[in-house]
mmCIF file with all atom_site columns, C-alpha atoms in Angstrom:
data_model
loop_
_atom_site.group_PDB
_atom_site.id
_atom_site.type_symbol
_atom_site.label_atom_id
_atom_site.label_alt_id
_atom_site.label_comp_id
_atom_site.label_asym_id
_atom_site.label_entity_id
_atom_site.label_seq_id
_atom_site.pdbx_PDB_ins_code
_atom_site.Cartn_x
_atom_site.Cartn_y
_atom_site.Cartn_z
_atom_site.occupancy
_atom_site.B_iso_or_equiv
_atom_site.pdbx_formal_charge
_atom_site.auth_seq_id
_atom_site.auth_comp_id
_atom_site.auth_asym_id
_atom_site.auth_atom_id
_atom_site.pdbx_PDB_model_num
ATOM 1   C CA . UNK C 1 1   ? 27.333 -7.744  36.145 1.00 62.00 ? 1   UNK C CA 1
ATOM 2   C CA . UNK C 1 2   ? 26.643 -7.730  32.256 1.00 64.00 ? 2   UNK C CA 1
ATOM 3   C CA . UNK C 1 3   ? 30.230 -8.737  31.676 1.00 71.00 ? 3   UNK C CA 1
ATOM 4   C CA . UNK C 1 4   ? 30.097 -11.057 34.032 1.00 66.00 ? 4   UNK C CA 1
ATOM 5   C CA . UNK C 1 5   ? 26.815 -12.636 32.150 1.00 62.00 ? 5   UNK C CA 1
ATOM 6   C CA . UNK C 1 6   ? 28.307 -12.343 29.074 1.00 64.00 ? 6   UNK C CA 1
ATOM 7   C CA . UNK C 1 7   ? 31.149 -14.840 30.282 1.00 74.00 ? 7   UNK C CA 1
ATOM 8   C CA . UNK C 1 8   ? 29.035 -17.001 31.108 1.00 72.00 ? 8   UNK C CA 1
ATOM 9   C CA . UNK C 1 9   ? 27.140 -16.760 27.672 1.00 70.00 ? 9   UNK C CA 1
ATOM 10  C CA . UNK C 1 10  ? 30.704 -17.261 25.851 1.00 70.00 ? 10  UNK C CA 1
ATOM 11  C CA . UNK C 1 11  ? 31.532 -20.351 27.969 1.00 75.00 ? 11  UNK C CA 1
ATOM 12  C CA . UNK C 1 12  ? 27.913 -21.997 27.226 1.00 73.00 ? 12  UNK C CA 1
ATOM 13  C CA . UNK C 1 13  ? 28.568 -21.119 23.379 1.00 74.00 ? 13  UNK C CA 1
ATOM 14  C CA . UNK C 1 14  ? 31.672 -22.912 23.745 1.00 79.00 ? 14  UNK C CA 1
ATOM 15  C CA . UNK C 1 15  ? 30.568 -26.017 25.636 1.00 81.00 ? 15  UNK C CA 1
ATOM 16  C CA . UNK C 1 16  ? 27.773 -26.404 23.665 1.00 72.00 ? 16  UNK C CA 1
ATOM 17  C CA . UNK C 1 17  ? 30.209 -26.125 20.267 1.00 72.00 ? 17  UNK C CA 1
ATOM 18  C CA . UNK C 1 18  ? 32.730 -29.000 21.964 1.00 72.00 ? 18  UNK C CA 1
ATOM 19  C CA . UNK C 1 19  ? 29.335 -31.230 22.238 1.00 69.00 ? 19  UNK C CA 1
ATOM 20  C CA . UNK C 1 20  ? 27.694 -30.513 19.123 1.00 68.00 ? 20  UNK C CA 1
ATOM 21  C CA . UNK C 1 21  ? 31.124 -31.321 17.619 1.00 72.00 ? 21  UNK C CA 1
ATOM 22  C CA . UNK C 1 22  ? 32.022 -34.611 19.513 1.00 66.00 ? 22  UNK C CA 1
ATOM 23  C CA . UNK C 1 23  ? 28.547 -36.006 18.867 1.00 68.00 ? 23  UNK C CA 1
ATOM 24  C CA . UNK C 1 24  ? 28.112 -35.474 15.211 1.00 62.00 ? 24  UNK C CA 1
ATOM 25  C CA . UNK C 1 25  ? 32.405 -36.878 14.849 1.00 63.00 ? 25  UNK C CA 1
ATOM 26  C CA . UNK C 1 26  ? 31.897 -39.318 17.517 1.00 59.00 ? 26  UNK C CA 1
ATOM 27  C CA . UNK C 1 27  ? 28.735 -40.811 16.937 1.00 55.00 ? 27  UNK C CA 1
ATOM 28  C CA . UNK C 1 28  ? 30.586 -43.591 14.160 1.00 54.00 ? 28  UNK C CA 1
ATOM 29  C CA . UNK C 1 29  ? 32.976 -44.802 16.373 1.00 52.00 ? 29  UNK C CA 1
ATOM 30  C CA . UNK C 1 30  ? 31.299 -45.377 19.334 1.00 50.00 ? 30  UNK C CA 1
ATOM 31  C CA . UNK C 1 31  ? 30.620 -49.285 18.151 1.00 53.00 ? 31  UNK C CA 1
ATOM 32  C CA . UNK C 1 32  ? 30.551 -51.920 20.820 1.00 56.00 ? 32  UNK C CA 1
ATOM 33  C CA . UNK C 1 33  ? 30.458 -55.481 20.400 1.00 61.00 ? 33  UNK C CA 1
ATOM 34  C CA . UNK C 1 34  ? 32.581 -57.215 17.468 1.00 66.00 ? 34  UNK C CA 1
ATOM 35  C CA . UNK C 1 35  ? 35.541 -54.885 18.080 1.00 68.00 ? 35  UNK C CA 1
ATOM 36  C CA . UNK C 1 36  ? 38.557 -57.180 18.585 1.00 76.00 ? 36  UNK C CA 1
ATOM 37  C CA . UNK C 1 37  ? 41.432 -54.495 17.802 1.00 78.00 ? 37  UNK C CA 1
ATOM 38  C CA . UNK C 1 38  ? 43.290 -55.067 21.443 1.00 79.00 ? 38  UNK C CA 1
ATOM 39  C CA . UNK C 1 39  ? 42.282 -59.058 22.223 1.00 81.00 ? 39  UNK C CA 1
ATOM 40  C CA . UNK C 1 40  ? 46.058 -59.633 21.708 1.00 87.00 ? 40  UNK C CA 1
ATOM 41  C CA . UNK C 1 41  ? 46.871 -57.089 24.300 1.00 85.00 ? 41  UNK C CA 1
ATOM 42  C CA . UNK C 1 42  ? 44.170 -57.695 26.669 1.00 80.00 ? 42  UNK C CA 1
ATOM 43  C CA . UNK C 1 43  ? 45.070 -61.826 26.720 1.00 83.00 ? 43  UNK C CA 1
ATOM 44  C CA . UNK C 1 44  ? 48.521 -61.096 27.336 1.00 86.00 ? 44  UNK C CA 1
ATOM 45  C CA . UNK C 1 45  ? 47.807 -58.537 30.497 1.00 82.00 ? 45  UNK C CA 1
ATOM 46  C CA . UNK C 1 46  ? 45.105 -61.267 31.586 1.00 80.00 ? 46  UNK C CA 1
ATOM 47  C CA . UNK C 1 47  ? 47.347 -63.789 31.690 1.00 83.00 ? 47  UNK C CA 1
ATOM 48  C CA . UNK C 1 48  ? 49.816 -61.813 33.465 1.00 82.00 ? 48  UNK C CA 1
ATOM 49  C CA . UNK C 1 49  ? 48.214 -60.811 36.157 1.00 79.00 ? 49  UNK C CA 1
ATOM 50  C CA . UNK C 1 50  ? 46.173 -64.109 36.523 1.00 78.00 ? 50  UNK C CA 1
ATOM 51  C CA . UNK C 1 51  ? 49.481 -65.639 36.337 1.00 81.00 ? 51  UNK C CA 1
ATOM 52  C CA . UNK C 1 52  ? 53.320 -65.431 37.812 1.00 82.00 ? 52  UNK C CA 1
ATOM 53  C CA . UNK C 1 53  ? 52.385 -61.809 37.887 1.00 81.00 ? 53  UNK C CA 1
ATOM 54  C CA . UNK C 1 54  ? 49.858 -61.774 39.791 1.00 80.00 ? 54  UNK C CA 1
ATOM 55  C CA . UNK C 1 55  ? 51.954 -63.852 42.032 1.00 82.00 ? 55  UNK C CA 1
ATOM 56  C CA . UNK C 1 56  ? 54.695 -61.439 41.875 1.00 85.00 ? 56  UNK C CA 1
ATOM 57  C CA . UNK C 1 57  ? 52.454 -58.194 43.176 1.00 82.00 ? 57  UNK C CA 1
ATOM 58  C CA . UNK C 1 58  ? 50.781 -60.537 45.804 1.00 81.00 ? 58  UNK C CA 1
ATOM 59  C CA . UNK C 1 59  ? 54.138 -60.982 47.339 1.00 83.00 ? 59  UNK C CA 1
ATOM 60  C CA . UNK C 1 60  ? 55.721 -57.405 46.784 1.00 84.00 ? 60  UNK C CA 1
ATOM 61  C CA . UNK C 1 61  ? 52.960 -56.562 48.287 1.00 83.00 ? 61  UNK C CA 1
ATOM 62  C CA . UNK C 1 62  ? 52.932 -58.774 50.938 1.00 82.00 ? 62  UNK C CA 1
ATOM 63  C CA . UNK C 1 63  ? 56.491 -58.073 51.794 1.00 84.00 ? 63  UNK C CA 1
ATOM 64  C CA . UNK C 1 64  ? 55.766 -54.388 51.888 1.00 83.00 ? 64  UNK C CA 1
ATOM 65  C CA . UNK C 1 65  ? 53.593 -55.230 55.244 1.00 81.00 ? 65  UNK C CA 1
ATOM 66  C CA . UNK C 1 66  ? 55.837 -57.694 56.583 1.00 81.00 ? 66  UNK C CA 1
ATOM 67  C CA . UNK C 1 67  ? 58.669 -54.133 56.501 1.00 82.00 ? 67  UNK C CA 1
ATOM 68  C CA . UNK C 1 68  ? 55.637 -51.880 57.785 1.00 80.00 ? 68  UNK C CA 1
ATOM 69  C CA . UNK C 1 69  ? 55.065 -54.581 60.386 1.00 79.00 ? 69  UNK C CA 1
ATOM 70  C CA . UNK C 1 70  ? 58.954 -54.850 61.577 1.00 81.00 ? 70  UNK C CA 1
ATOM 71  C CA . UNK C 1 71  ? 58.996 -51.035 61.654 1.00 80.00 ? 71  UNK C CA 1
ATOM 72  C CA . UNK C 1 72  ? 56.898 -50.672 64.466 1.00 78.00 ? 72  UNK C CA 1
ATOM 73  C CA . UNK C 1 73  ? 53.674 -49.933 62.819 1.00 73.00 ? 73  UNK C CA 1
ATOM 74  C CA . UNK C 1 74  ? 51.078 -52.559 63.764 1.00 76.00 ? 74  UNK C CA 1
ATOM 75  C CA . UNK C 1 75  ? 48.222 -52.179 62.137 1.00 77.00 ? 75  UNK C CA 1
ATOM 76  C CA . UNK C 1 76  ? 45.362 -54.236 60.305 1.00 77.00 ? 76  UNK C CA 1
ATOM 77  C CA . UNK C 1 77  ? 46.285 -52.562 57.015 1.00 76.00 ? 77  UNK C CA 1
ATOM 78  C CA . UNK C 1 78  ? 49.643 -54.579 57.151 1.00 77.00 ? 78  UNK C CA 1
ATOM 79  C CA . UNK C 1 79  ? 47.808 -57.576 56.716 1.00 76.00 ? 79  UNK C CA 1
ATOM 80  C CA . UNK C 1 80  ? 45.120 -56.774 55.097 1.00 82.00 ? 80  UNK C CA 1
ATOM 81  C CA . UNK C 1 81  ? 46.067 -54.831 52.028 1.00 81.00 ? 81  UNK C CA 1
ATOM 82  C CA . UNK C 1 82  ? 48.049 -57.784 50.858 1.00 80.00 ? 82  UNK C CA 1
ATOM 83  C CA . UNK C 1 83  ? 45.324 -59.811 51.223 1.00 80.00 ? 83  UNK C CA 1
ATOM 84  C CA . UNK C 1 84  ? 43.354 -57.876 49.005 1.00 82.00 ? 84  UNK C CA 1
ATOM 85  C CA . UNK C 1 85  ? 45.619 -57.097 46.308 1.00 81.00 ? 85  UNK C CA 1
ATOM 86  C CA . UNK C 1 86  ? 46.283 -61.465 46.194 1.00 77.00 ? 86  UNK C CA 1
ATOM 87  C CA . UNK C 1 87  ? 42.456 -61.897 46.074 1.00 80.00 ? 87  UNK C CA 1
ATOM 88  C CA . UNK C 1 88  ? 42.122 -58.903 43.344 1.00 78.00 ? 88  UNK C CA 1
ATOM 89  C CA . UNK C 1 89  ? 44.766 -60.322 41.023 1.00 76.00 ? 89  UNK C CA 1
ATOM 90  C CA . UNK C 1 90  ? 43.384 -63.799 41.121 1.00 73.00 ? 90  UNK C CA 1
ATOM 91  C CA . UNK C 1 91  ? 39.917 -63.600 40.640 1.00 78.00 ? 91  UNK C CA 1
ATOM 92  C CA . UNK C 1 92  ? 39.562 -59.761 40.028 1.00 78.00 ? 92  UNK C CA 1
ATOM 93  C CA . UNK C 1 93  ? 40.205 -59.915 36.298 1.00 76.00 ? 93  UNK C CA 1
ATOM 94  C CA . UNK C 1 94  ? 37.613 -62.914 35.783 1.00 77.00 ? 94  UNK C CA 1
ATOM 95  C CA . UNK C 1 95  ? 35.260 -60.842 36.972 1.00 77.00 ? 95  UNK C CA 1
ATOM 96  C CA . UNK C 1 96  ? 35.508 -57.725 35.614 1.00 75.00 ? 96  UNK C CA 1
ATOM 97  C CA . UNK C 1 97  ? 36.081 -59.653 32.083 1.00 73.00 ? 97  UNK C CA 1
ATOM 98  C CA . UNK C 1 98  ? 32.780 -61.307 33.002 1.00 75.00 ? 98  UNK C CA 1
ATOM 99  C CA . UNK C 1 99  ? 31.084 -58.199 33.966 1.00 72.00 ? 99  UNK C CA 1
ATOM 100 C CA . UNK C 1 100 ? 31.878 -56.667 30.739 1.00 69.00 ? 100 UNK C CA 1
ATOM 101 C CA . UNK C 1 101 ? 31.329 -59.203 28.103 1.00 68.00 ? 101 UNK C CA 1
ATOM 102 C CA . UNK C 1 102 ? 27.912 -59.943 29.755 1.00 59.00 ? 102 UNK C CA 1
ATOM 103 C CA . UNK C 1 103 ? 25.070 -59.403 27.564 1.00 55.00 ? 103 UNK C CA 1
ATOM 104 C CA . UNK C 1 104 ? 22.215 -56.709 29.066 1.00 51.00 ? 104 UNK C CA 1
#
């Protein structure tokens, strides 16, 4: 039992060390707000997945139900999951992009 506590003690010690380490290190580069070190990167995926790729998945995806459907398996999900992953790539990003850069 007493080794078992002690453990327990030396996995505390050690979780607590980890925190106490990551908040005093971390604590000057958590900055939010004027950060613009991956705008390049995050127009470029916008626009492709608002875009012809966005168009591209949609119909992947689509034709990946259309071969479910001709293989016997008739099911809502067929139809459906295309659907959604058409409706997600065209107005999914504006939305998370506006949820984000909201102001609380």
């Amino acid at each position: 039992m007493r080794t078992k506590l002690k453990t327990i003690g030396h996995k505390l010690a050690q979780t607590g060390l980890v925190l106490a380490t990551v908040s005093v290190l971390g604590a000057g580069t958590a900055i939010a707000g004027a950060d613009t070190t991956f705008n390049s990167a995050l127009t470029s995926f916008t626009g492709f997945l608002e875009g012809s790729g966005g168009r591209i998945i949609t119909v992947l995806s689509l034709a990946g139900g259309i071969v479910g459907l001709a293989s016997g398996r008739f099911s809502l999900g067929q139809v459906a999951i295309p659907v959604g992953v058409g409706v997600g790539a065209g107005t999914g990003v504006p939305i998370v992009t506006a949820a984000v850069t909201a102001t609380v």
